[in-house]
Amino acid sequence: MNSIQLTAISFLFITFTTVAQEEILSKQEAANLALENNFGIQVARNQVEIAENNQSVLNSGFLPSLTGTANANYQRDDNTFSFPGQFLSDPDTNEPLIDPDTGQAVPRPDVDLYKAEAQRYGTALNASYTLFDGLGRFYNYKRLKEQYRLSELQARETIENTMLQLFSVYFEVARLTENENVLRQALEISTDRIRRAEYSFEYGQNTKLDILNAQVDVTNDSINLLNTRQQLENTVRDLNVVLAEDLNKVYQVDTVVRFTPKMQLEDFISQADLNNVALLQTERNLAINEYDIKVDRSGYLPVVNLNGSYGWNLNQNAPGAFFPGVNVNNTRNFALGATLTWNLFDGGGTTVRVRNSKLAYENQELQKAQIKLEVKRDIENALAIYENRLNIYQIQEQNVITNKNNFERSKEQFQLGRITSIEFRQAQINLLNAQTNKNLAKYDAKLAELQLLQLTGQLLNVEL
């Protein structure tokens, strides 16, 4: 074997043994990271918080409204008042004054008002409260409560879907990690074959063809190992996306898989109608539609409003030609009132809305029946898929044992020279395929179980 091949194989061994020293990310730690960091889950939580704000008493309409107003006005005028045809009169006799020089009545002079200022100030508080609105406000408040519960279920559905996505990637990392270990062992066996073939050739026990066959197998095993390692690195980056972590962060994952006991699964399935998130959402939607009908019916009843106000106004008027002094008016007022509004006929709009709300409720009932049937079908299908994959996994486990025994016997026979290198390689490939197929079957079965747990509404309640 030339120096280039030796260097490449040594590099592979160094690269893949350093990975084993990395810290293991457990399933629970991965779930916690996703719950804390995943962007989709954070958005869902914000939606729940929005719904929580909407269902508070501050958004119910039960509280009164209070508004305050204030105003201030300033006005300045420069005026000249003329009195044509008017004359000054003697205050004692009330007769017109006569100018001694001209002998004519003295005309009334113009009056100039310069910088005549007027000021107005006012403040007011207005309160209003709806005492009765046909119970529409009450049922709308109940409706907002149901919408909050619905948003919680929608957030739960988002979390469940994210957990499925997380573990599909997590288990793919685990599968590729185990496959990497299997391929590394295959490469070690093939590398050992080269050394044995070279020793045997030196002592004249075989031909150069055995060395060439071993070198071909080393090359193939090295390429398979490199490809698997590349797939593993890509999948780890996919895992970091789900966890919202640095893309270059590297993990070793837990490859141990535990399956839920059969009796516990049967118990989960029997209670699926009470826990399935899709069915629970239909229940909340039904409640919302029922409140919609009651809210629309409130349009048949009257509305009673209470209102009150308190105000203060100050008017300081500018002096005039006839009122030379400043006129100040200071007033305060307080008022209470009540109004009753009854829309005796609104053109049939309320009737139409009530009818449509009833139809929407009927549609929601039909949708619930359909979803219930679909969920039952999906559970039965998921259970069948899970049981089938679990059986396949058990068969593959036995197949690995069989192929291990076959490989060990073939190895003994090959070392004794009773079988050819081609027959030995075939036994090695059979074992390699059995091990990788077992890894695939194990994680396929676990993912099928998680999908079944989600349908029964227990995905977030079991230990993974």
CSV table of C-alpha atoms in Angstrom, one decimal:
chain,number,residue,atom,x,y,z
A,1,MET,CA,0.0,0.0,0.0
A,2,ASN,CA,1.5,3.4,-1.0
A,3,SER,CA,2.1,6.3,1.3
A,4,ILE,CA,-0.7,8.4,-0.1
A,5,GLN,CA,-3.3,5.7,0.8
A,6,LEU,CA,-1.7,5.3,4.3
A,7,THR,CA,-1.9,9.1,4.8
A,8,ALA,CA,-5.6,9.3,3.7
A,9,ILE,CA,-6.6,6.4,5.9
A,10,SER,CA,-4.7,7.8,8.9
A,11,PHE,CA,-6.5,11.2,8.3
A,12,LEU,CA,-9.9,9.4,8.3
A,13,PHE,CA,-9.2,7.7,11.6
A,14,ILE,CA,-8.0,10.9,13.3
A,15,THR,CA,-11.0,12.8,12.0
A,16,PHE,CA,-13.6,10.3,13.1
A,17,THR,CA,-12.1,9.5,16.5
A,18,THR,CA,-12.1,13.2,17.5
A,19,VAL,CA,-15.9,13.3,17.1
A,20,ALA,CA,-16.4,10.8,19.8
A,21,GLN,CA,-14.9,13.3,22.3
A,22,GLU,CA,-17.7,15.8,21.8
A,23,GLU,CA,-20.3,16.3,24.5
A,24,ILE,CA,-23.5,14.3,24.0
A,25,LEU,CA,-26.7,16.3,23.5
A,26,SER,CA,-29.5,14.2,25.2
A,27,LYS,CA,-33.0,14.1,23.8
A,28,GLN,CA,-34.4,16.1,26.7
A,29,GLU,CA,-31.7,18.7,26.3
A,30,ALA,CA,-32.5,19.0,22.6
A,31,ALA,CA,-36.2,19.4,23.4
A,32,ASN,CA,-35.5,22.1,26.0
A,33,LEU,CA,-33.3,24.0,23.6
A,34,ALA,CA,-36.0,23.9,20.9
A,35,LEU,CA,-38.7,25.0,23.4
A,36,GLU,CA,-36.5,27.9,24.4
A,37,ASN,CA,-35.0,29.0,21.1
A,38,ASN,CA,-37.1,27.7,18.1
A,39,PHE,CA,-38.5,30.7,16.2
A,40,GLY,CA,-41.8,29.0,15.3
A,41,ILE,CA,-42.4,28.2,19.0
A,42,GLN,CA,-41.6,31.8,20.0
A,43,VAL,CA,-44.0,33.2,17.4
A,44,ALA,CA,-46.7,30.8,18.7
A,45,ARG,CA,-46.1,32.0,22.3
A,46,ASN,CA,-46.4,35.6,21.2
A,47,GLN,CA,-49.8,34.7,19.6
A,48,VAL,CA,-50.9,33.2,22.9
A,49,GLU,CA,-49.9,36.4,24.7
A,50,ILE,CA,-51.8,38.5,22.2
A,51,ALA,CA,-54.9,36.3,22.8
A,52,GLU,CA,-54.4,36.7,26.6
A,53,ASN,CA,-54.3,40.4,26.2
A,54,ASN,CA,-57.5,40.4,24.2
A,55,GLN,CA,-59.4,38.3,26.7
A,56,SER,CA,-58.6,40.6,29.6
A,57,VAL,CA,-61.3,42.9,31.2
A,58,LEU,CA,-59.5,45.9,29.7
A,59,ASN,CA,-60.7,44.7,26.2
A,60,SER,CA,-64.2,43.5,27.4
A,61,GLY,CA,-66.2,46.8,27.1
A,62,PHE,CA,-67.3,46.4,30.7
A,63,LEU,CA,-65.3,49.4,31.9
A,64,PRO,CA,-66.5,53.0,31.5
A,65,SER,CA,-64.8,55.5,29.3
A,66,LEU,CA,-63.5,58.8,30.6
A,67,THR,CA,-62.3,61.6,28.3
A,68,GLY,CA,-60.9,65.0,29.2
A,69,THR,CA,-60.8,68.1,27.0
A,70,ALA,CA,-59.2,71.5,27.5
A,71,ASN,CA,-59.1,74.6,25.4
A,72,ALA,CA,-57.5,78.0,25.4
A,73,ASN,CA,-58.1,80.9,23.0
A,74,TYR,CA,-56.5,84.4,22.9
A,75,GLN,CA,-57.6,87.2,20.7
A,76,ARG,CA,-56.3,90.8,20.3
A,77,ASP,CA,-58.1,93.5,18.2
A,78,ASP,CA,-57.3,97.1,17.2
A,79,ASN,CA,-60.6,98.8,16.4
A,80,THR,CA,-61.9,102.3,15.5
A,81,PHE,CA,-65.6,102.9,16.2
A,82,SER,CA,-67.3,105.8,14.3
A,83,PHE,CA,-70.8,107.3,15.1
A,84,PRO,CA,-72.0,109.1,12.0
A,85,GLY,CA,-75.1,111.3,12.6
A,86,GLN,CA,-74.6,111.2,16.4
A,87,PHE,CA,-73.8,114.3,18.5
A,88,LEU,CA,-72.6,114.9,22.0
A,89,SER,CA,-75.2,115.9,24.5
A,90,ASP,CA,-75.3,118.0,27.6
A,91,PRO,CA,-75.4,115.6,30.5
A,92,ASP,CA,-77.7,118.0,32.5
A,93,THR,CA,-80.2,118.9,29.8
A,94,ASN,CA,-79.6,116.0,27.5
A,95,GLU,CA,-79.6,118.5,24.7
A,96,PRO,CA,-77.0,118.4,21.9
A,97,LEU,CA,-73.9,120.4,22.7
A,98,ILE,CA,-73.4,123.5,20.4
A,99,ASP,CA,-69.9,124.5,19.2
A,100,PRO,CA,-69.7,128.2,20.1
A,101,ASP,CA,-67.4,128.9,17.2
A,102,THR,CA,-69.5,127.4,14.5
A,103,GLY,CA,-72.9,127.3,16.2
A,104,GLN,CA,-73.3,123.7,15.1
A,105,ALA,CA,-74.0,120.6,17.1
A,106,VAL,CA,-70.8,118.9,18.2
A,107,PRO,CA,-70.5,115.4,16.5
A,108,ARG,CA,-69.7,112.4,18.6
A,109,PRO,CA,-65.9,111.7,18.2
A,110,ASP,CA,-64.5,108.3,17.1
A,111,VAL,CA,-63.4,105.8,19.7
A,112,ASP,CA,-60.1,104.0,19.3
A,113,LEU,CA,-59.6,100.7,21.1
A,114,TYR,CA,-56.0,99.5,20.8
A,115,LYS,CA,-54.8,96.1,22.0
A,116,ALA,CA,-58.3,95.0,23.0
A,117,GLU,CA,-57.6,91.5,24.4
A,118,ALA,CA,-60.1,88.6,24.8
A,119,GLN,CA,-59.3,85.3,26.5
A,120,ARG,CA,-61.3,82.1,26.8
A,121,TYR,CA,-60.3,79.0,28.8
A,122,GLY,CA,-62.2,75.8,29.4
A,123,THR,CA,-61.8,72.2,30.7
A,124,ALA,CA,-64.2,69.3,30.8
A,125,LEU,CA,-64.5,65.7,31.9
A,126,ASN,CA,-66.9,63.4,30.1
A,127,ALA,CA,-67.8,59.9,31.3
A,128,SER,CA,-69.9,57.3,29.5
A,129,TYR,CA,-70.9,53.8,30.4
A,130,THR,CA,-73.0,51.2,28.6
A,131,LEU,CA,-75.3,49.8,31.3
A,132,PHE,CA,-77.0,47.2,29.0
A,133,ASP,CA,-76.4,46.2,25.4
A,134,GLY,CA,-78.5,43.1,25.0
A,135,LEU,CA,-75.8,41.0,26.6
A,136,GLY,CA,-73.6,41.3,23.5
A,137,ARG,CA,-70.7,42.6,25.5
A,138,PHE,CA,-71.0,39.7,28.0
A,139,TYR,CA,-71.0,37.0,25.3
A,140,ASN,CA,-68.2,38.7,23.4
A,141,TYR,CA,-66.1,38.5,26.6
A,142,LYS,CA,-66.9,34.8,26.8
A,143,ARG,CA,-65.9,34.4,23.2
A,144,LEU,CA,-62.5,36.1,23.8
A,145,LYS,CA,-61.9,33.6,26.6
A,146,GLU,CA,-62.5,30.7,24.2
A,147,GLN,CA,-60.3,32.3,21.6
A,148,TYR,CA,-57.5,32.4,24.2
A,149,ARG,CA,-58.0,28.7,24.9
A,150,LEU,CA,-57.9,28.1,21.2
A,151,SER,CA,-54.7,30.0,20.8
A,152,GLU,CA,-53.1,27.8,23.5
A,153,LEU,CA,-54.1,24.7,21.6
A,154,GLN,CA,-52.7,26.2,18.4
A,155,ALA,CA,-49.5,26.9,20.2
A,156,ARG,CA,-49.5,23.3,21.5
A,157,GLU,CA,-49.9,22.0,17.9
A,158,THR,CA,-47.0,24.1,16.8
A,159,ILE,CA,-44.8,22.7,19.6
A,160,GLU,CA,-45.8,19.2,18.8
A,161,ASN,CA,-45.0,19.7,15.1
A,162,THR,CA,-41.7,21.2,16.0
A,163,MET,CA,-40.9,18.3,18.3
A,164,LEU,CA,-41.6,15.9,15.5
A,165,GLN,CA,-39.4,17.9,13.2
A,166,LEU,CA,-36.7,18.1,15.9
A,167,PHE,CA,-36.6,14.4,16.5
A,168,SER,CA,-36.7,13.4,12.9
A,169,VAL,CA,-33.5,15.4,12.5
A,170,TYR,CA,-32.1,14.3,15.8
A,171,PHE,CA,-32.6,10.6,15.0
A,172,GLU,CA,-31.2,11.1,11.5
A,173,VAL,CA,-28.0,12.4,13.2
A,174,ALA,CA,-28.1,9.3,15.5
A,175,ARG,CA,-28.5,7.0,12.5
A,176,LEU,CA,-25.7,8.6,10.5
A,177,THR,CA,-23.5,8.5,13.6
A,178,GLU,CA,-24.0,4.8,14.0
A,179,ASN,CA,-23.5,4.2,10.3
A,180,GLU,CA,-20.3,6.1,10.6
A,181,ASN,CA,-19.1,3.8,13.3
A,182,VAL,CA,-20.1,0.8,11.2
A,183,LEU,CA,-18.2,2.1,8.1
A,184,ARG,CA,-15.2,3.0,10.2
A,185,GLN,CA,-15.0,-0.6,11.5
A,186,ALA,CA,-15.4,-1.8,7.9
A,187,LEU,CA,-12.5,0.4,6.8
A,188,GLU,CA,-10.4,-1.0,9.7
A,189,ILE,CA,-11.1,-4.5,8.5
A,190,SER,CA,-10.3,-3.7,4.9
A,191,THR,CA,-7.1,-1.9,6.0
A,192,ASP,CA,-6.1,-5.0,8.0
A,193,ARG,CA,-6.8,-7.1,4.9
A,194,ILE,CA,-4.2,-5.1,2.9
A,195,ARG,CA,-1.5,-5.8,5.5
A,196,ARG,CA,-2.3,-9.5,5.6
A,197,ALA,CA,-2.4,-9.7,1.8
A,198,GLU,CA,1.0,-7.9,1.6
A,199,TYR,CA,2.5,-10.3,4.2
A,200,SER,CA,1.1,-13.3,2.4
A,201,PHE,CA,2.4,-12.0,-0.9
A,202,GLU,CA,5.9,-11.6,0.5
A,203,TYR,CA,5.9,-15.2,1.7
A,204,GLY,CA,4.5,-16.4,-1.6
A,205,GLN,CA,1.1,-17.5,-0.2
A,206,ASN,CA,-1.1,-15.5,-2.6
A,207,THR,CA,-0.9,-13.3,-5.7
A,208,LYS,CA,-0.8,-9.6,-6.3
A,209,LEU,CA,-4.5,-9.8,-7.1
A,210,ASP,CA,-5.4,-10.2,-3.5
A,211,ILE,CA,-3.6,-7.0,-2.6
A,212,LEU,CA,-5.3,-5.1,-5.4
A,213,ASN,CA,-8.7,-6.4,-4.3
A,214,ALA,CA,-8.0,-5.3,-0.8
A,215,GLN,CA,-6.9,-1.9,-2.0
A,216,VAL,CA,-10.1,-1.5,-4.0
A,217,ASP,CA,-12.2,-2.4,-0.9
A,218,VAL,CA,-10.3,0.2,1.2
A,219,THR,CA,-10.9,2.9,-1.4
A,220,ASN,CA,-14.7,2.1,-1.5
A,221,ASP,CA,-14.9,2.0,2.3
A,222,SER,CA,-13.1,5.3,2.6
A,223,ILE,CA,-15.4,7.0,0.1
A,224,ASN,CA,-18.5,5.6,1.8
A,225,LEU,CA,-17.1,6.8,5.1
A,226,LEU,CA,-16.4,10.3,3.7
A,227,ASN,CA,-19.9,10.5,2.2
A,228,THR,CA,-21.6,9.5,5.4
A,229,ARG,CA,-19.5,12.0,7.3
A,230,GLN,CA,-20.6,14.8,4.9
A,231,GLN,CA,-24.2,13.8,5.4
A,232,LEU,CA,-23.8,13.8,9.1
A,233,GLU,CA,-22.3,17.3,9.1
A,234,ASN,CA,-25.2,18.6,6.9
A,235,THR,CA,-27.8,17.0,9.2
A,236,VAL,CA,-26.1,18.5,12.3
A,237,ARG,CA,-26.6,21.9,10.7
A,238,ASP,CA,-30.2,21.0,10.1
A,239,LEU,CA,-30.5,20.2,13.8
A,240,ASN,CA,-29.0,23.6,14.6
A,241,VAL,CA,-31.6,25.3,12.5
A,242,VAL,CA,-34.4,23.7,14.5
A,243,LEU,CA,-32.6,24.5,17.8
A,244,ALA,CA,-31.9,28.1,16.5
A,245,GLU,CA,-28.2,27.6,17.4
A,246,ASP,CA,-25.0,28.4,15.7
A,247,LEU,CA,-24.8,26.5,12.4
A,248,ASN,CA,-21.2,25.4,13.1
A,249,LYS,CA,-22.0,24.0,16.5
A,250,VAL,CA,-21.3,20.2,16.6
A,251,TYR,CA,-23.1,17.6,18.7
A,252,GLN,CA,-22.9,14.0,19.5
A,253,VAL,CA,-26.4,12.6,20.1
A,254,ASP,CA,-27.8,9.8,22.2
A,255,THR,CA,-28.3,6.7,20.0
A,256,VAL,CA,-30.2,4.7,22.7
A,257,VAL,CA,-33.9,4.3,21.7
A,258,ARG,CA,-36.6,3.3,24.2
A,259,PHE,CA,-40.0,2.4,23.0
A,260,THR,CA,-43.3,3.0,24.9
A,261,PRO,CA,-44.8,-0.1,26.4
A,262,LYS,CA,-47.7,-1.6,24.5
A,263,MET,CA,-50.2,-1.3,27.3
A,264,GLN,CA,-49.4,2.3,27.8
A,265,LEU,CA,-49.9,3.0,24.1
A,266,GLU,CA,-53.3,1.2,24.2
A,267,ASP,CA,-54.3,3.4,27.1
A,268,PHE,CA,-53.2,6.5,25.1
A,269,ILE,CA,-55.2,5.4,22.1
A,270,SER,CA,-58.4,4.8,24.1
A,271,GLN,CA,-58.2,8.4,25.4
A,272,ALA,CA,-57.3,10.0,22.1
A,273,ASP,CA,-60.7,11.7,21.7
A,274,LEU,CA,-60.0,13.7,24.9
A,275,ASN,CA,-56.4,14.7,24.1
A,276,ASN,CA,-56.0,15.0,20.3
A,277,VAL,CA,-55.2,18.6,19.7
A,278,ALA,CA,-57.2,18.8,16.4
A,279,LEU,CA,-60.3,17.6,18.1
A,280,LEU,CA,-59.8,19.9,21.1
A,281,GLN,CA,-59.6,22.8,18.6
A,282,THR,CA,-62.9,21.9,17.1
A,283,GLU,CA,-64.5,22.0,20.5
A,284,ARG,CA,-63.2,25.5,21.1
A,285,ASN,CA,-64.3,26.6,17.6
A,286,LEU,CA,-67.8,25.2,18.4
A,287,ALA,CA,-67.9,27.2,21.6
A,288,ILE,CA,-66.8,30.4,19.7
A,289,ASN,CA,-69.5,29.9,17.1
A,290,GLU,CA,-72.1,29.4,19.8
A,291,TYR,CA,-71.1,32.7,21.4
A,292,ASP,CA,-71.3,34.3,17.9
A,293,ILE,CA,-74.9,33.4,17.7
A,294,LYS,CA,-75.6,35.0,21.1
A,295,VAL,CA,-73.7,38.1,20.3
A,296,ASP,CA,-75.7,38.6,17.1
A,297,ARG,CA,-79.0,38.0,18.9
A,298,SER,CA,-78.1,40.9,21.2
A,299,GLY,CA,-79.0,43.2,18.3
A,300,TYR,CA,-82.7,42.5,19.0
A,301,LEU,CA,-82.5,44.1,22.5
A,302,PRO,CA,-82.2,47.8,23.5
A,303,VAL,CA,-79.0,49.6,24.6
A,304,VAL,CA,-78.9,51.7,27.7
A,305,ASN,CA,-76.1,54.2,28.1
A,306,LEU,CA,-75.2,56.4,31.0
A,307,ASN,CA,-73.2,59.6,30.6
A,308,GLY,CA,-72.0,62.4,32.8
A,309,SER,CA,-69.8,65.5,32.4
A,310,TYR,CA,-68.2,68.2,34.5
A,311,GLY,CA,-66.8,71.4,32.9
A,312,TRP,CA,-65.3,74.8,33.7
A,313,ASN,CA,-65.2,77.8,31.4
A,314,LEU,CA,-63.7,81.3,31.8
A,315,ASN,CA,-64.5,83.9,29.2
A,316,GLN,CA,-62.7,87.3,29.4
A,317,ASN,CA,-64.2,89.5,26.7
A,318,ALA,CA,-62.4,92.6,25.3
A,319,PRO,CA,-63.9,96.1,26.0
A,320,GLY,CA,-66.2,97.6,23.4
A,321,ALA,CA,-67.5,100.9,22.3
A,322,PHE,CA,-70.6,100.6,24.5
A,323,PHE,CA,-68.9,98.4,27.2
A,324,PRO,CA,-65.5,99.9,27.9
A,325,GLY,CA,-64.8,97.7,30.9
A,326,VAL,CA,-63.5,94.0,30.7
A,327,ASN,CA,-66.3,91.5,30.9
A,328,VAL,CA,-65.4,88.2,32.8
A,329,ASN,CA,-67.7,85.2,32.8
A,330,ASN,CA,-66.6,82.2,35.0
A,331,THR,CA,-68.9,79.2,34.8
A,332,ARG,CA,-68.9,75.6,36.1
A,333,ASN,CA,-71.3,72.9,35.0
A,334,PHE,CA,-72.2,69.3,36.0
A,335,ALA,CA,-74.5,67.0,34.0
A,336,LEU,CA,-75.9,63.5,34.3
A,337,GLY,CA,-77.9,61.7,31.7
A,338,ALA,CA,-79.1,58.3,30.4
A,339,THR,CA,-80.2,57.2,26.9
A,340,LEU,CA,-82.1,54.2,25.7
A,341,THR,CA,-81.7,53.1,22.1
A,342,TRP,CA,-83.7,50.3,20.7
A,343,ASN,CA,-83.3,49.5,17.0
A,344,LEU,CA,-86.8,48.2,16.4
A,345,PHE,CA,-86.0,47.4,12.8
A,346,ASP,CA,-82.6,47.5,11.1
A,347,GLY,CA,-83.7,46.3,7.7
A,348,GLY,CA,-83.2,42.6,8.6
A,349,GLY,CA,-79.5,42.9,9.1
A,350,THR,CA,-79.6,41.3,12.6
A,351,THR,CA,-81.8,38.5,11.4
A,352,VAL,CA,-79.3,37.7,8.6
A,353,ARG,CA,-76.4,37.7,11.0
A,354,VAL,CA,-78.1,35.3,13.4
A,355,ARG,CA,-79.0,32.9,10.6
A,356,ASN,CA,-75.4,32.9,9.2
A,357,SER,CA,-74.0,32.3,12.7
A,358,LYS,CA,-76.3,29.3,13.1
A,359,LEU,CA,-75.1,28.0,9.7
A,360,ALA,CA,-71.5,28.5,10.8
A,361,TYR,CA,-72.2,26.5,13.9
A,362,GLU,CA,-73.7,23.7,11.9
A,363,ASN,CA,-70.7,23.7,9.6
A,364,GLN,CA,-68.4,23.5,12.6
A,365,GLU,CA,-70.3,20.5,13.9
A,366,LEU,CA,-69.9,18.8,10.5
A,367,GLN,CA,-66.2,19.6,10.5
A,368,LYS,CA,-65.8,18.2,13.9
A,369,ALA,CA,-67.4,14.9,12.8
A,370,GLN,CA,-65.1,14.8,9.8
A,371,ILE,CA,-62.0,15.5,11.9
A,372,LYS,CA,-63.0,12.9,14.4
A,373,LEU,CA,-63.3,10.3,11.7
A,374,GLU,CA,-60.0,11.3,10.1
A,375,VAL,CA,-58.2,11.2,13.5
A,376,LYS,CA,-59.5,7.8,14.1
A,377,ARG,CA,-58.3,6.7,10.7
A,378,ASP,CA,-54.9,8.3,11.2
A,379,ILE,CA,-54.5,6.6,14.6
A,380,GLU,CA,-55.2,3.2,13.2
A,381,ASN,CA,-52.9,3.8,10.2
A,382,ALA,CA,-50.2,5.1,12.5
A,383,LEU,CA,-50.5,2.1,14.9
A,384,ALA,CA,-50.3,-0.3,12.0
A,385,ILE,CA,-47.2,1.5,10.6
A,386,TYR,CA,-45.6,1.5,14.0
A,387,GLU,CA,-46.2,-2.2,14.7
A,388,ASN,CA,-44.9,-3.1,11.2
A,389,ARG,CA,-41.8,-1.0,11.6
A,390,LEU,CA,-41.2,-2.4,15.1
A,391,ASN,CA,-41.4,-5.9,13.7
A,392,ILE,CA,-39.0,-5.0,10.9
A,393,TYR,CA,-36.6,-3.6,13.5
A,394,GLN,CA,-36.8,-6.8,15.5
A,395,ILE,CA,-36.2,-8.9,12.4
A,396,GLN,CA,-33.2,-6.7,11.5
A,397,GLU,CA,-31.8,-7.1,14.9
A,398,GLN,CA,-31.8,-10.9,14.4
A,399,ASN,CA,-30.5,-10.4,11.0
A,400,VAL,CA,-27.4,-8.6,12.4
A,401,ILE,CA,-26.8,-11.4,14.8
A,402,THR,CA,-27.0,-13.9,11.9
A,403,ASN,CA,-24.6,-11.9,9.7
A,404,LYS,CA,-22.2,-11.3,12.6
A,405,ASN,CA,-21.9,-15.1,13.1
A,406,ASN,CA,-21.5,-15.6,9.3
A,407,PHE,CA,-18.8,-12.9,9.2
A,408,GLU,CA,-16.9,-14.4,12.1
A,409,ARG,CA,-16.9,-17.8,10.5
A,410,SER,CA,-16.0,-16.4,7.1
A,411,LYS,CA,-13.1,-14.5,8.7
A,412,GLU,CA,-11.8,-17.7,10.3
A,413,GLN,CA,-12.1,-19.5,7.0
A,414,PHE,CA,-10.4,-16.7,5.1
A,415,GLN,CA,-7.5,-16.6,7.5
A,416,LEU,CA,-7.2,-20.4,7.0
A,417,GLY,CA,-7.2,-19.9,3.2
A,418,ARG,CA,-10.4,-21.9,2.7
A,419,ILE,CA,-12.4,-19.1,1.1
A,420,THR,CA,-11.4,-16.4,-1.3
A,421,SER,CA,-11.1,-12.6,-0.5
A,422,ILE,CA,-14.2,-12.1,-2.7
A,423,GLU,CA,-16.3,-14.4,-0.5
A,424,PHE,CA,-14.9,-12.8,2.6
A,425,ARG,CA,-15.8,-9.3,1.2
A,426,GLN,CA,-19.3,-10.5,0.5
A,427,ALA,CA,-19.8,-11.6,4.1
A,428,GLN,CA,-18.4,-8.2,5.2
A,429,ILE,CA,-20.8,-6.3,2.9
A,430,ASN,CA,-23.7,-8.5,4.1
A,431,LEU,CA,-22.9,-7.6,7.7
A,432,LEU,CA,-22.5,-3.9,6.8
A,433,ASN,CA,-25.9,-3.8,5.1
A,434,ALA,CA,-27.6,-5.6,8.0
A,435,GLN,CA,-26.2,-3.1,10.5
A,436,THR,CA,-27.2,0.0,8.5
A,437,ASN,CA,-30.6,-1.5,7.8
A,438,LYS,CA,-31.0,-2.2,11.5
A,439,ASN,CA,-30.1,1.4,12.3
A,440,LEU,CA,-32.6,2.7,9.8
A,441,ALA,CA,-35.4,0.3,11.1
A,442,LYS,CA,-34.8,1.4,14.7
A,443,TYR,CA,-35.2,5.1,14.1
A,444,ASP,CA,-38.1,4.6,11.6
A,445,ALA,CA,-39.9,2.6,14.3
A,446,LYS,CA,-39.3,5.4,16.9
A,447,LEU,CA,-40.5,8.1,14.5
A,448,ALA,CA,-43.6,6.1,13.8
A,449,GLU,CA,-44.2,5.9,17.6
A,450,LEU,CA,-43.8,9.6,18.0
A,451,GLN,CA,-46.3,10.3,15.2
A,452,LEU,CA,-48.7,7.9,17.0
A,453,LEU,CA,-48.2,9.7,20.3
A,454,GLN,CA,-48.9,13.0,18.6
A,455,LEU,CA,-52.2,11.7,17.3
A,456,THR,CA,-53.2,10.5,20.8
A,457,GLY,CA,-52.2,13.9,22.2
A,458,GLN,CA,-49.4,12.5,24.4
A,459,LEU,CA,-46.3,13.5,22.5
A,460,LEU,CA,-45.4,16.2,25.1
A,461,ASN,CA,-46.3,14.0,28.1
A,462,VAL,CA,-43.9,11.0,27.6
A,463,GLU,CA,-40.3,10.6,28.3
A,464,LEU,CA,-38.3,10.3,25.1
